[in-house]
PDB file of C-alpha atoms in Angstrom:
ATOM      1  CA  MET A  96       3.259  48.396 -18.127  1.00  0.00           C
ATOM      2  CA  GLY A  97       0.947  45.861 -16.623  1.00  0.00           C
ATOM      3  CA  GLU A  98      -1.895  46.963 -14.393  1.00  0.00           C
ATOM      4  CA  GLU A  99      -1.306  46.393 -10.717  1.00  0.00           C
ATOM      5  CA  VAL A 100      -3.675  43.851  -9.249  1.00  0.00           C
ATOM      6  CA  THR A 101      -3.826  43.956  -5.398  1.00  0.00           C
ATOM      7  CA  MET A 102      -4.816  40.772  -3.582  1.00  0.00           C
ATOM      8  CA  LYS A 103      -5.174  39.993   0.098  1.00  0.00           C
ATOM      9  CA  ILE A 104      -3.328  36.940   1.466  1.00  0.00           C
ATOM     10  CA  VAL A 105      -3.231  35.150   4.762  1.00  0.00           C
ATOM     11  CA  VAL A 106       0.329  34.243   5.804  1.00  0.00           C
ATOM     12  CA  PHE A 107       0.945  31.328   8.160  1.00  0.00           C
ATOM     13  CA  GLN A 108       3.884  29.128   9.155  1.00  0.00           C
ATOM     14  CA  LEU A 109       4.541  25.445   8.806  1.00  0.00           C
ATOM     15  CA  LYS A 110       7.733  24.196  10.492  1.00  0.00           C
ATOM     16  CA  GLY A 111       9.127  27.682  10.645  1.00  0.00           C
ATOM     17  CA  LYS A 112       8.563  28.493   6.910  1.00  0.00           C
ATOM     18  CA  ASN A 113       6.077  31.045   5.516  1.00  0.00           C
ATOM     19  CA  TYR A 114       3.160  30.089   3.328  1.00  0.00           C
ATOM     20  CA  GLY A 115       0.315  32.129   1.923  1.00  0.00           C
ATOM     21  CA  VAL A 116      -3.169  31.605   0.518  1.00  0.00           C
ATOM     22  CA  GLU A 117      -5.658  34.082  -0.983  1.00  0.00           C
ATOM     23  CA  LEU A 118      -7.974  35.539   1.603  1.00  0.00           C
ATOM     24  CA  GLN A 119     -11.017  34.821  -0.574  1.00  0.00           C
ATOM     25  CA  TYR A 120     -10.794  31.090   0.343  1.00  0.00           C
ATOM     26  CA  ILE A 121     -10.598  31.709   4.127  1.00  0.00           C
ATOM     27  CA  ARG A 122     -13.706  31.642   6.185  1.00  0.00           C
ATOM     28  CA  SER A 123     -12.034  32.149   9.586  1.00  0.00           C
ATOM     29  CA  ILE A 124      -8.856  31.575  11.610  1.00  0.00           C
ATOM     30  CA  GLU A 125      -9.429  29.812  14.866  1.00  0.00           C
ATOM     31  CA  LYS A 126      -7.602  28.549  17.900  1.00  0.00           C
ATOM     32  CA  VAL A 127      -8.870  24.988  18.588  1.00  0.00           C
ATOM     33  CA  ARG A 128      -8.777  23.394  22.027  1.00  0.00           C
ATOM     34  CA  GLU A 129      -9.806  19.857  21.030  1.00  0.00           C
ATOM     35  CA  ILE A 130      -9.734  17.785  17.852  1.00  0.00           C
ATOM     36  CA  ARG A 131     -11.666  14.528  17.867  1.00  0.00           C
ATOM     37  CA  GLU A 132      -9.436  11.897  16.234  1.00  0.00           C
ATOM     38  CA  LEU A 133     -11.047   9.219  14.059  1.00  0.00           C
ATOM     39  CA  PRO A 134      -9.629   5.737  13.490  1.00  0.00           C
ATOM     40  CA  GLN A 135      -8.528   4.369  10.097  1.00  0.00           C
ATOM     41  CA  THR A 136      -7.912   7.751   8.437  1.00  0.00           C
ATOM     42  CA  PRO A 137      -4.877   8.979   6.490  1.00  0.00           C
ATOM     43  CA  VAL A 138      -1.926  10.222   8.584  1.00  0.00           C
ATOM     44  CA  PHE A 139      -2.536  13.860   7.548  1.00  0.00           C
ATOM     45  CA  PHE A 140      -6.185  13.779   8.655  1.00  0.00           C
ATOM     46  CA  ARG A 141      -6.118  14.939  12.260  1.00  0.00           C
ATOM     47  CA  GLY A 142      -9.859  14.525  12.998  1.00  0.00           C
ATOM     48  CA  ILE A 143     -12.896  16.674  13.282  1.00  0.00           C
ATOM     49  CA  ILE A 144     -14.039  19.720  15.285  1.00  0.00           C
ATOM     50  CA  ASN A 145     -17.398  21.152  16.097  1.00  0.00           C
ATOM     51  CA  MET A 146     -17.264  24.812  14.994  1.00  0.00           C
ATOM     52  CA  ARG A 147     -20.459  26.541  16.104  1.00  0.00           C
ATOM     53  CA  GLY A 148     -22.589  23.474  15.350  1.00  0.00           C
ATOM     54  CA  GLU A 149     -20.855  22.599  12.083  1.00  0.00           C
ATOM     55  CA  ILE A 150     -18.561  19.514  11.939  1.00  0.00           C
ATOM     56  CA  ILE A 151     -15.394  20.371  10.058  1.00  0.00           C
ATOM     57  CA  SER A 152     -12.618  17.949   9.039  1.00  0.00           C
ATOM     58  CA  ILE A 153      -9.077  19.042   9.986  1.00  0.00           C
ATOM     59  CA  ILE A 154      -6.034  18.392   7.787  1.00  0.00           C
ATOM     60  CA  ASP A 155      -2.477  18.660   9.219  1.00  0.00           C
ATOM     61  CA  LEU A 156      -1.048  20.738   6.280  1.00  0.00           C
ATOM     62  CA  ALA A 157       2.588  20.041   7.299  1.00  0.00           C
ATOM     63  CA  GLU A 158       1.988  16.275   7.381  1.00  0.00           C
ATOM     64  CA  TYR A 159       0.176  16.517   4.017  1.00  0.00           C
ATOM     65  CA  PHE A 160       3.255  18.196   2.516  1.00  0.00           C
ATOM     66  CA  ASN A 161       5.502  15.548   4.119  1.00  0.00           C
ATOM     67  CA  LEU A 162       7.089  18.088   6.417  1.00  0.00           C
ATOM     68  CA  GLY A 163       6.295  16.129   9.571  1.00  0.00           C
ATOM     69  CA  LYS A 164       3.372  16.195  11.991  1.00  0.00           C
ATOM     70  CA  ILE A 165       2.369  19.383  13.848  1.00  0.00           C
ATOM     71  CA  SER A 166       2.496  18.879  17.586  1.00  0.00           C
ATOM     72  CA  PHE A 167      -0.962  19.843  18.741  1.00  0.00           C
ATOM     73  CA  SER A 168      -1.178  22.542  21.370  1.00  0.00           C
ATOM     74  CA  GLU A 169      -3.394  25.413  22.189  1.00  0.00           C
ATOM     75  CA  GLU A 170      -0.860  27.661  20.279  1.00  0.00           C
ATOM     76  CA  ASN A 171      -1.805  26.110  16.978  1.00  0.00           C
ATOM     77  CA  PHE A 172      -4.217  27.707  14.589  1.00  0.00           C
ATOM     78  CA  VAL A 173      -6.770  26.117  12.317  1.00  0.00           C
ATOM     79  CA  ILE A 174      -7.540  28.030   9.107  1.00  0.00           C
ATOM     80  CA  ILE A 175     -11.169  27.271   8.124  1.00  0.00           C
ATOM     81  CA  THR A 176     -11.169  27.255   4.286  1.00  0.00           C
ATOM     82  CA  GLN A 177     -13.956  27.108   1.807  1.00  0.00           C
ATOM     83  CA  HIS A 178     -13.826  26.335  -1.935  1.00  0.00           C
ATOM     84  CA  ASP A 179     -17.253  25.776  -3.605  1.00  0.00           C
ATOM     85  CA  ASP A 180     -19.114  23.600  -1.139  1.00  0.00           C
ATOM     86  CA  LEU A 181     -16.035  22.022   0.529  1.00  0.00           C
ATOM     87  CA  VAL A 182     -15.149  23.381   3.986  1.00  0.00           C
ATOM     88  CA  VAL A 183     -11.911  22.044   5.556  1.00  0.00           C
ATOM     89  CA  GLY A 184      -9.790  23.210   8.464  1.00  0.00           C
ATOM     90  CA  LEU A 185      -6.080  23.374   7.860  1.00  0.00           C
ATOM     91  CA  MET A 186      -3.947  22.976  10.978  1.00  0.00           C
ATOM     92  CA  VAL A 187      -0.890  25.300  10.836  1.00  0.00           C
ATOM     93  CA  ASP A 188       1.740  26.246  13.415  1.00  0.00           C
ATOM     94  CA  VAL A 189       0.719  29.938  13.513  1.00  0.00           C
ATOM     95  CA  ALA A 190      -1.144  32.394  11.386  1.00  0.00           C
ATOM     96  CA  THR A 191       0.982  35.544  11.180  1.00  0.00           C
ATOM     97  CA  ASP A 192      -0.440  38.202   8.863  1.00  0.00           C
ATOM     98  CA  VAL A 193      -3.035  39.419   6.444  1.00  0.00           C
ATOM     99  CA  LEU A 194      -1.243  41.341   3.681  1.00  0.00           C
ATOM    100  CA  ASP A 195      -2.280  43.344   0.667  1.00  0.00           C
ATOM    101  CA  ILE A 196       0.182  42.463  -2.130  1.00  0.00           C
ATOM    102  CA  ASP A 197       0.616  43.279  -5.789  1.00  0.00           C
ATOM    103  CA  SER A 198      -0.006  39.946  -7.518  1.00  0.00           C
ATOM    104  CA  SER A 199       2.814  40.752 -10.068  1.00  0.00           C
ATOM    105  CA  LEU A 200       5.267  40.221  -7.177  1.00  0.00           C
ATOM    106  CA  ILE A 201       4.515  36.547  -7.145  1.00  0.00           C
ATOM    107  CA  ASN A 202       7.286  34.768  -9.049  1.00  0.00           C
ATOM    108  CA  GLU A 203       6.489  31.686 -11.123  1.00  0.00           C
ATOM    109  CA  THR A 204       6.931  28.304  -9.506  1.00  0.00           C
ATOM    110  CA  PRO A 205      10.436  26.873 -10.390  1.00  0.00           C
ATOM    111  CA  SER A 206      10.149  24.208 -13.110  1.00  0.00           C
ATOM    112  CA  ILE A 207      11.593  21.624 -10.708  1.00  0.00           C
ATOM    113  CA  ILE A 208       8.315  21.763  -8.744  1.00  0.00           C
ATOM    114  CA  THR A 209       5.725  19.709 -10.617  1.00  0.00           C
ATOM    115  CA  GLU A 210       2.945  19.883  -7.971  1.00  0.00           C
ATOM    116  CA  LYS A 211       0.138  22.179  -9.030  1.00  0.00           C
ATOM    117  CA  TYR A 212      -0.660  23.263  -5.452  1.00  0.00           C
ATOM    118  CA  ILE A 213       2.287  25.686  -5.339  1.00  0.00           C
ATOM    119  CA  GLU A 214       1.196  28.850  -7.145  1.00  0.00           C
ATOM    120  CA  GLY A 215       4.475  30.754  -6.859  1.00  0.00           C
ATOM    121  CA  ILE A 216       7.028  32.441  -4.541  1.00  0.00           C
ATOM    122  CA  LEU A 217       6.472  35.856  -3.071  1.00  0.00           C
ATOM    123  CA  ASN A 218       9.828  37.432  -2.153  1.00  0.00           C
ATOM    124  CA  LEU A 219       9.287  40.394   0.238  1.00  0.00           C
ATOM    125  CA  GLU A 220      12.020  42.455   1.884  1.00  0.00           C
ATOM    126  CA  ASP A 221      11.798  40.598   5.188  1.00  0.00           C
ATOM    127  CA  LYS A 222      10.468  37.160   4.239  1.00  0.00           C
ATOM    128  CA  MET A 223       9.854  34.682   1.458  1.00  0.00           C
ATOM    129  CA  ILE A 224       6.359  33.237   1.210  1.00  0.00           C
ATOM    130  CA  VAL A 225       5.369  30.106  -0.761  1.00  0.00           C
ATOM    131  CA  MET A 226       1.987  30.866  -2.265  1.00  0.00           C
ATOM    132  CA  LEU A 227      -0.321  27.929  -2.295  1.00  0.00           C
ATOM    133  CA  ASN A 228      -3.084  27.261  -4.771  1.00  0.00           C
ATOM    134  CA  LEU A 229      -5.733  26.342  -2.281  1.00  0.00           C
ATOM    135  CA  PRO A 230      -8.312  25.105  -4.784  1.00  0.00           C
ATOM    136  CA  ALA A 231      -5.733  22.667  -6.277  1.00  0.00           C
ATOM    137  CA  ILE A 232      -5.106  21.360  -2.763  1.00  0.00           C
ATOM    138  CA  LEU A 233      -8.802  21.051  -1.844  1.00  0.00           C
ATOM    139  CA  GLU A 234      -9.761  19.328  -5.066  1.00  0.00           C
ATOM    140  CA  ARG A 235      -7.347  16.413  -4.545  1.00  0.00           C
ATOM    141  CA  ASP A 236      -9.126  13.084  -4.031  1.00  0.00           C
ATOM    142  CA  GLU A 237      -7.658  12.501  -0.578  1.00  0.00           C
ATOM    143  CA  ILE A 238      -8.873  15.901   0.630  1.00  0.00           C
ATOM    144  CA  MET A 239     -12.329  15.475  -0.919  1.00  0.00           C
ATOM    145  CA  LYS A 240     -12.784  12.398   1.328  1.00  0.00           C
ATOM    146  CA  ALA A 241     -12.597  14.802   4.258  1.00  0.00           C
ATOM    147  CA  LYS A 242     -15.727  16.410   2.916  1.00  0.00           C
ATOM    148  CA  ASP A 243     -17.463  13.035   3.090  1.00  0.00           C
ATOM    149  CA  LEU A 244     -16.529  12.736   6.784  1.00  0.00           C
ATOM    150  CA  SER A 245     -17.912  16.142   7.571  1.00  0.00           C
ATOM    151  CA  GLU A 246     -21.108  15.418   5.732  1.00  0.00           C
ATOM    152  CA  LEU A 247     -21.596  12.205   7.566  1.00  0.00           C
ATOM    153  CA  ALA A 248     -21.277  14.003  10.942  1.00  0.00           C
ATOM    154  CA  ASN A 249     -23.451  16.925  10.026  1.00  0.00           C
TER     155      ASN A 249
END
């Protein structure tokens, strides 16, 4: 039998569906009152925020996945992520849980899905969670440009 490997994940919702990312890539989960929009940016780029003196670019993750734009309200959450030296905020509808899971419970991504940013499917008793490969998302060229915006502002 394989050795059980426990990992912590943050679960959040986009358009009523559950998604998860490994906690090791999460710096914080914040409620944001104001996002400063910037002109001439991609549709999924919502703007920038000042988080304790650090300017952070905000990506609408639902819009990035072509699920439609998240309606901004004080109920939304921004998950501040970090991978290497890239810090980006991901706007989500709501952050719901931090779970300890056995990584062997994550099923492989169906072969019809060719995008590398989906790591697999976690099927729990009460919910199904699409596990995201956050480094694969953050390393995409269009997201790396958000780093440039943050660096210009800092």
